[in-house]
Tab-separated table of C-alpha atoms in Angstrom:
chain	number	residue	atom	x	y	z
O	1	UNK	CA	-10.872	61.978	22.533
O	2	UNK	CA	-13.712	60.531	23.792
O	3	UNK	CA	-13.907	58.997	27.179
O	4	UNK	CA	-15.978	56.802	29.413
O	5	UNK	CA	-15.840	57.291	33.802
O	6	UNK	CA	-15.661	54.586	35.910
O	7	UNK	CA	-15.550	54.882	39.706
O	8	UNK	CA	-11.827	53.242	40.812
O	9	UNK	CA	-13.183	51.246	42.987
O	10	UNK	CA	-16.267	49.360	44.830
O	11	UNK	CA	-16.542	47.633	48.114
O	12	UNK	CA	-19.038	45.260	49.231
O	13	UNK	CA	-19.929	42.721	52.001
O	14	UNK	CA	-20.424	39.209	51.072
O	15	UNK	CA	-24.235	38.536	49.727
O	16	UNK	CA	-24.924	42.686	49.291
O	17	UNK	CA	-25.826	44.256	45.681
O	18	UNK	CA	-22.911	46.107	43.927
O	19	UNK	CA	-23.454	48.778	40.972
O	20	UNK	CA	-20.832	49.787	39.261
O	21	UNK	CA	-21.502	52.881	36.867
O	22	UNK	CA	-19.997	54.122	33.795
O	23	UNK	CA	-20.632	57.809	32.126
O	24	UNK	CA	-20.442	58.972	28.621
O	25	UNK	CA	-21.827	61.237	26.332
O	26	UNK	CA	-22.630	58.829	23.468
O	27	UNK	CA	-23.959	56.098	25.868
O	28	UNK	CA	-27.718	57.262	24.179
O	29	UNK	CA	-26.731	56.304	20.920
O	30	UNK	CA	-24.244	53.748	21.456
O	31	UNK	CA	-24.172	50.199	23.041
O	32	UNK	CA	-22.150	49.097	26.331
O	33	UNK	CA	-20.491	46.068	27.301
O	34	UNK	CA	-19.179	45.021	30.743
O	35	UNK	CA	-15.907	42.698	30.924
O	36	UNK	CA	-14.473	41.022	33.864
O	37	UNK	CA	-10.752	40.701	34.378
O	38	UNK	CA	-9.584	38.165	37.372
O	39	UNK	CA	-5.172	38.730	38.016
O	40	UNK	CA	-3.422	37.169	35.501
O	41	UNK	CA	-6.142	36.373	33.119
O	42	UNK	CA	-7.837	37.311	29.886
O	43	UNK	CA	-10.639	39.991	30.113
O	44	UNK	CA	-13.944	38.260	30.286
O	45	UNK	CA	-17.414	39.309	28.632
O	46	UNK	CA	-20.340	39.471	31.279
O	47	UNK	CA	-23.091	41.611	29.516
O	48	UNK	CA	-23.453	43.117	26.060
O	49	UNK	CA	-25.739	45.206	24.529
O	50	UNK	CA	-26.257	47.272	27.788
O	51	UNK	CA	-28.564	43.889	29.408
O	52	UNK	CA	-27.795	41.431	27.588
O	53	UNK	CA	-26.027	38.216	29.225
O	54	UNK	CA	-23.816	35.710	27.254
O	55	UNK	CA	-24.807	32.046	28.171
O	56	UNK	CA	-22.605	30.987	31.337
O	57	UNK	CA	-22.968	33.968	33.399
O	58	UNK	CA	-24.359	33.931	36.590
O	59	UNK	CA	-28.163	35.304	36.270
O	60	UNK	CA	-26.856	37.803	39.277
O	61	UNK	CA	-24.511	39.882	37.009
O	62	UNK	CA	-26.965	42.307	34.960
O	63	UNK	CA	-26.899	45.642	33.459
O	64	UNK	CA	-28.850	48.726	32.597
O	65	UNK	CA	-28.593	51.977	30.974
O	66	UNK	CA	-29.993	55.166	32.029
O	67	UNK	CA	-29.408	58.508	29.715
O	68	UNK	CA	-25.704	59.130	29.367
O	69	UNK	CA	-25.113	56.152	32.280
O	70	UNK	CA	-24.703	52.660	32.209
O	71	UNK	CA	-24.751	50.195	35.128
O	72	UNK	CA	-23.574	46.844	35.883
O	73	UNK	CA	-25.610	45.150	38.439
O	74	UNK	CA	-24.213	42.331	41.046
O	75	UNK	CA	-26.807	41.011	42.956
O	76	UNK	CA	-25.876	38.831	45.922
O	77	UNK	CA	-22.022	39.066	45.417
O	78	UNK	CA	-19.687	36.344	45.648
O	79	UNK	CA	-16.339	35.822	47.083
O	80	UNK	CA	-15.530	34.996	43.308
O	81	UNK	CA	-16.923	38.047	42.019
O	82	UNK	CA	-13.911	39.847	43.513
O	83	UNK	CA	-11.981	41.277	39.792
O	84	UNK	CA	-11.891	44.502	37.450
O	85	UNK	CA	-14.907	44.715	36.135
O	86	UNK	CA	-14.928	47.389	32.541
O	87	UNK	CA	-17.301	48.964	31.079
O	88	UNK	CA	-16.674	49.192	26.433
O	89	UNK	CA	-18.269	51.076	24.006
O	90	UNK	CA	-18.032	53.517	21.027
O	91	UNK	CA	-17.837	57.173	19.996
O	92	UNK	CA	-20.743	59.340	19.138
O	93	UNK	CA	-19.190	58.150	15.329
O	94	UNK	CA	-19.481	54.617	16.217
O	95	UNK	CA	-16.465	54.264	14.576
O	96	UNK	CA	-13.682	53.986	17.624
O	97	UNK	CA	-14.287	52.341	20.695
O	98	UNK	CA	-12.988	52.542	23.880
O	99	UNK	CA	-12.985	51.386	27.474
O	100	UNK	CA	-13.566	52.651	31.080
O	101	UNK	CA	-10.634	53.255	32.993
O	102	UNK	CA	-12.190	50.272	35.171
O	103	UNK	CA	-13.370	49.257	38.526
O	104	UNK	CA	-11.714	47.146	41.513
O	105	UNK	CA	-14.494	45.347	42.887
O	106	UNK	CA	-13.460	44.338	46.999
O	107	UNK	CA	-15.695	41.323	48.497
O	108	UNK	CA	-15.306	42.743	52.185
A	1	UNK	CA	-13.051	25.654	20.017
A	2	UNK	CA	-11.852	28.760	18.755
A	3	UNK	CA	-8.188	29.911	19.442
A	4	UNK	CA	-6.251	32.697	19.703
A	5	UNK	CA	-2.355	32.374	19.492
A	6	UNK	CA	-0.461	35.094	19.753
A	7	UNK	CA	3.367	35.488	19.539
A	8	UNK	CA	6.459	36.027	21.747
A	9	UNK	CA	7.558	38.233	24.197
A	10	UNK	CA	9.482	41.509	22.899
A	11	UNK	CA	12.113	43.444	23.975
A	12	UNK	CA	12.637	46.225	22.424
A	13	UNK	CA	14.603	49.814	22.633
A	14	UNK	CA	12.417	53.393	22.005
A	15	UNK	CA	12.448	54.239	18.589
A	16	UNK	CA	12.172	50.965	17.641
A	17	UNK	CA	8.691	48.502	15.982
A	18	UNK	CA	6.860	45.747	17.047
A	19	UNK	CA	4.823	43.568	14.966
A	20	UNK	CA	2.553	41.260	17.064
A	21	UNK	CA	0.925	38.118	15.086
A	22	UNK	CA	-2.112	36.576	16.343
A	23	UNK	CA	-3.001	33.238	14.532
A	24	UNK	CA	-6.506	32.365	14.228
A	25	UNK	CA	-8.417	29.067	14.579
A	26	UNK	CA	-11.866	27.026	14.809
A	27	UNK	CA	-13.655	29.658	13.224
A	28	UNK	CA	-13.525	31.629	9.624
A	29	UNK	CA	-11.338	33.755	9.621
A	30	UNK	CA	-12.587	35.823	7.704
A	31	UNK	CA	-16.066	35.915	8.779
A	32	UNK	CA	-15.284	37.497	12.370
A	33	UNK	CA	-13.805	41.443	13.650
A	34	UNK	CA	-10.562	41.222	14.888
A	35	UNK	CA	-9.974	43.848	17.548
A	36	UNK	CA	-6.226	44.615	19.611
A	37	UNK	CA	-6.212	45.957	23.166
A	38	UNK	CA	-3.427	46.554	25.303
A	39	UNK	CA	-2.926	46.732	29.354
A	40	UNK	CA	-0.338	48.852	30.577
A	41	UNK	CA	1.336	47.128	34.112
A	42	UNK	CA	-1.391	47.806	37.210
A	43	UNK	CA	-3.556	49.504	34.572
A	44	UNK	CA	-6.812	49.475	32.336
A	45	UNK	CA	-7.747	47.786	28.862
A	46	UNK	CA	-6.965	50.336	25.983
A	47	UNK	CA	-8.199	49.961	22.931
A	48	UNK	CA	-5.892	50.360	19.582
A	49	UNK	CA	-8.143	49.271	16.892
A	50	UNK	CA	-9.789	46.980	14.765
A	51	UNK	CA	-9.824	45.164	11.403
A	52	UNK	CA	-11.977	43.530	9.063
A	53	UNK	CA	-10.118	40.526	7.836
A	54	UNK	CA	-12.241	40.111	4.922
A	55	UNK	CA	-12.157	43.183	3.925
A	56	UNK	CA	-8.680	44.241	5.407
A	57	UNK	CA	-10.668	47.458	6.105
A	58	UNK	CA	-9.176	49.214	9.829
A	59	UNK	CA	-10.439	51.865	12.284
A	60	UNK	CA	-7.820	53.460	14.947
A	61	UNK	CA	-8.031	54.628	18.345
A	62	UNK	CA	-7.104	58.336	17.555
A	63	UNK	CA	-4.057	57.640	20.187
A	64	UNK	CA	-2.305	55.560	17.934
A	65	UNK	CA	-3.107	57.146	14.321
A	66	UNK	CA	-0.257	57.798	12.304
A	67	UNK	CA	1.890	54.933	14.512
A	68	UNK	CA	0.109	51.650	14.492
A	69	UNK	CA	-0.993	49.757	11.434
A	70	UNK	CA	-3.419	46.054	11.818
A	71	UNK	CA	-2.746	43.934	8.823
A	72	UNK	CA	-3.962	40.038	7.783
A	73	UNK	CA	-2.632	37.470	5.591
A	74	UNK	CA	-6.290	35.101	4.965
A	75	UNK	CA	-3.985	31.995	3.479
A	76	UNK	CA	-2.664	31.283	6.997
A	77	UNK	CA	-5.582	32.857	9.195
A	78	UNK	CA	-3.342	35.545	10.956
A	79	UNK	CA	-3.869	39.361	12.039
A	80	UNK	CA	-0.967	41.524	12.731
A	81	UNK	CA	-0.430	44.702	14.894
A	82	UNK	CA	3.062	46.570	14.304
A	83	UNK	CA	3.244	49.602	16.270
A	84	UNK	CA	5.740	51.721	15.522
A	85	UNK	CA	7.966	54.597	17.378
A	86	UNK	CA	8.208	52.521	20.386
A	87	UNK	CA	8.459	54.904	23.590
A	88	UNK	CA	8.882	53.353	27.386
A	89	UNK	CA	4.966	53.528	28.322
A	90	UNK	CA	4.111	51.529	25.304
A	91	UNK	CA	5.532	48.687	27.649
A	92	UNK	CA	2.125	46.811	27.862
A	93	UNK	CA	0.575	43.127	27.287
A	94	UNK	CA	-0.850	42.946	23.688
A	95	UNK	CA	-4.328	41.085	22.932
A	96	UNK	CA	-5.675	40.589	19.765
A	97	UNK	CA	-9.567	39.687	20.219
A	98	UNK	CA	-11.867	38.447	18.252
A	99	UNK	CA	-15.178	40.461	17.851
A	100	UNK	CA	-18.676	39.543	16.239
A	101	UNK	CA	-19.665	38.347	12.908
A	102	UNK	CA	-18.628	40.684	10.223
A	103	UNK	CA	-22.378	40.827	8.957
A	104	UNK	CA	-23.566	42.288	12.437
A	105	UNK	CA	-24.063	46.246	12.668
A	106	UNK	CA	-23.008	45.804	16.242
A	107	UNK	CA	-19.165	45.522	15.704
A	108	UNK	CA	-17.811	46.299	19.481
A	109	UNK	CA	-18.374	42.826	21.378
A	110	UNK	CA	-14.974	40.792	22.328
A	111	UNK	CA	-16.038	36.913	22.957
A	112	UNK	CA	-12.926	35.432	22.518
A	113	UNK	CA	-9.007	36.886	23.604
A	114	UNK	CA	-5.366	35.803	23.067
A	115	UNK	CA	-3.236	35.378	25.667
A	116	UNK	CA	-1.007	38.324	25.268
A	117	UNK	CA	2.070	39.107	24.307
A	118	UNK	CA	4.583	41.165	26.521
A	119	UNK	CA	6.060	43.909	24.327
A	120	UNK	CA	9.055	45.642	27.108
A	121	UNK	CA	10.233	48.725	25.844
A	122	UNK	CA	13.518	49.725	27.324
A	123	UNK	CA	16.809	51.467	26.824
């Protein structure tokens, strides 16, 4: 079945950039969304349609999409930003989606 | 403001169903994907599948085919997930999720989430 890769984890120093990538083979054809998930809470939706941000999110989360690659963009991270951050998106079909295993973003 | 309210906990022995109910509100029902995802303890977001309320029209993670089957009942604005064969790592937190507009070709997006239901699968 198809699968997307996620690095496990991410560090980065208060203020720095963090990029967290996610592969796939359909990511040409097929649209990626990044969710946020704090402990204990509800996944949360921080871009969609590769770039796109939902109203509320910080203008320093952002993403892009490269080929079979996808990247979610932190610019001058936050203490807050500290979560599992996933990457979503389909088959080649379109039909069946699927997530990243995810990423553990660290705010050294 | 939309709502998502799922049921109770469940404990339940392999073998065994589940049927998780996920009542819908502040939005038409029937106008909106509803998607269910699961979380294993310490792990990732799976996904199991989705359903077109309107419709009652479903699409399966190819994990679960043949054991999981989303349902809807429109009079009371309610999806169901009943996932059957129940086997210790199906122990997991449930969410039913709503997705975009039913009239959008883009059918992936989760804006809005339950807030889980603990299925425990145990001898």
């Amino acid at each position: 079945s198809y699968e997307l890769t996620q690095p496990p984890s991410v560090s980065v120093s208060p203020g720095q950039t963090a990029r967290i990538t996610c592969s796939g083979d359909a990511l040409p054809k097929q649209y990626a969304y990044w969710y946020q998930q704090k402990p204990g809470q509800a996944p949360v939706l921080v871009i969609y349609k590769d770039s796109e941000r939902p109203s509320g999110i910080p203008e320093r989360f952002s993403g892009s999409s490269s080929g079979t690659t996808v990247t979610l963009t932190i610019s001058g991270v936050q203490a807050e930003d500290e979560a599992d951050y996933y990457c979503q998106s389909a088959d080649s079909s379109g039909t069946r989606g699927v997530f990243g295993g995810g990423t553990k973003l660290t705010v050294l | 403001q939309v709502q998502l309210v799922q049921s109770g906990a469940e404990v339940k022995k392999p073998g065994a169903s589940v049927k998780v109910s996920c009542k819908a509100s502040g939005y038409t029902f029937t106008g909106y994907y509803m998607h269910w995802v699961r979380q294993a303890p310490g792990q990732g977001l799976e996904w199991m599948g989705r359903i077109n309320p309107n419709s009652g029209g479903t699409n399966y993670a190819q994990k679960f085919q043949g054991r999981v089957t989303m349902t809807r009942d429109t009079s009371i604005s309610t999806a169901y997930m009943e996932l059957s064969r129940l086997r210790s790592d199906d122990t997991a937190v449930y969410y039913c999720a709503r997705g975009p507009q039913l009239r959008f070709l883009e059918w992936l997006q989760i804006d809005y989430w339950g807030q889980g239901t603990l299925v425990t699968v145990s001898s």
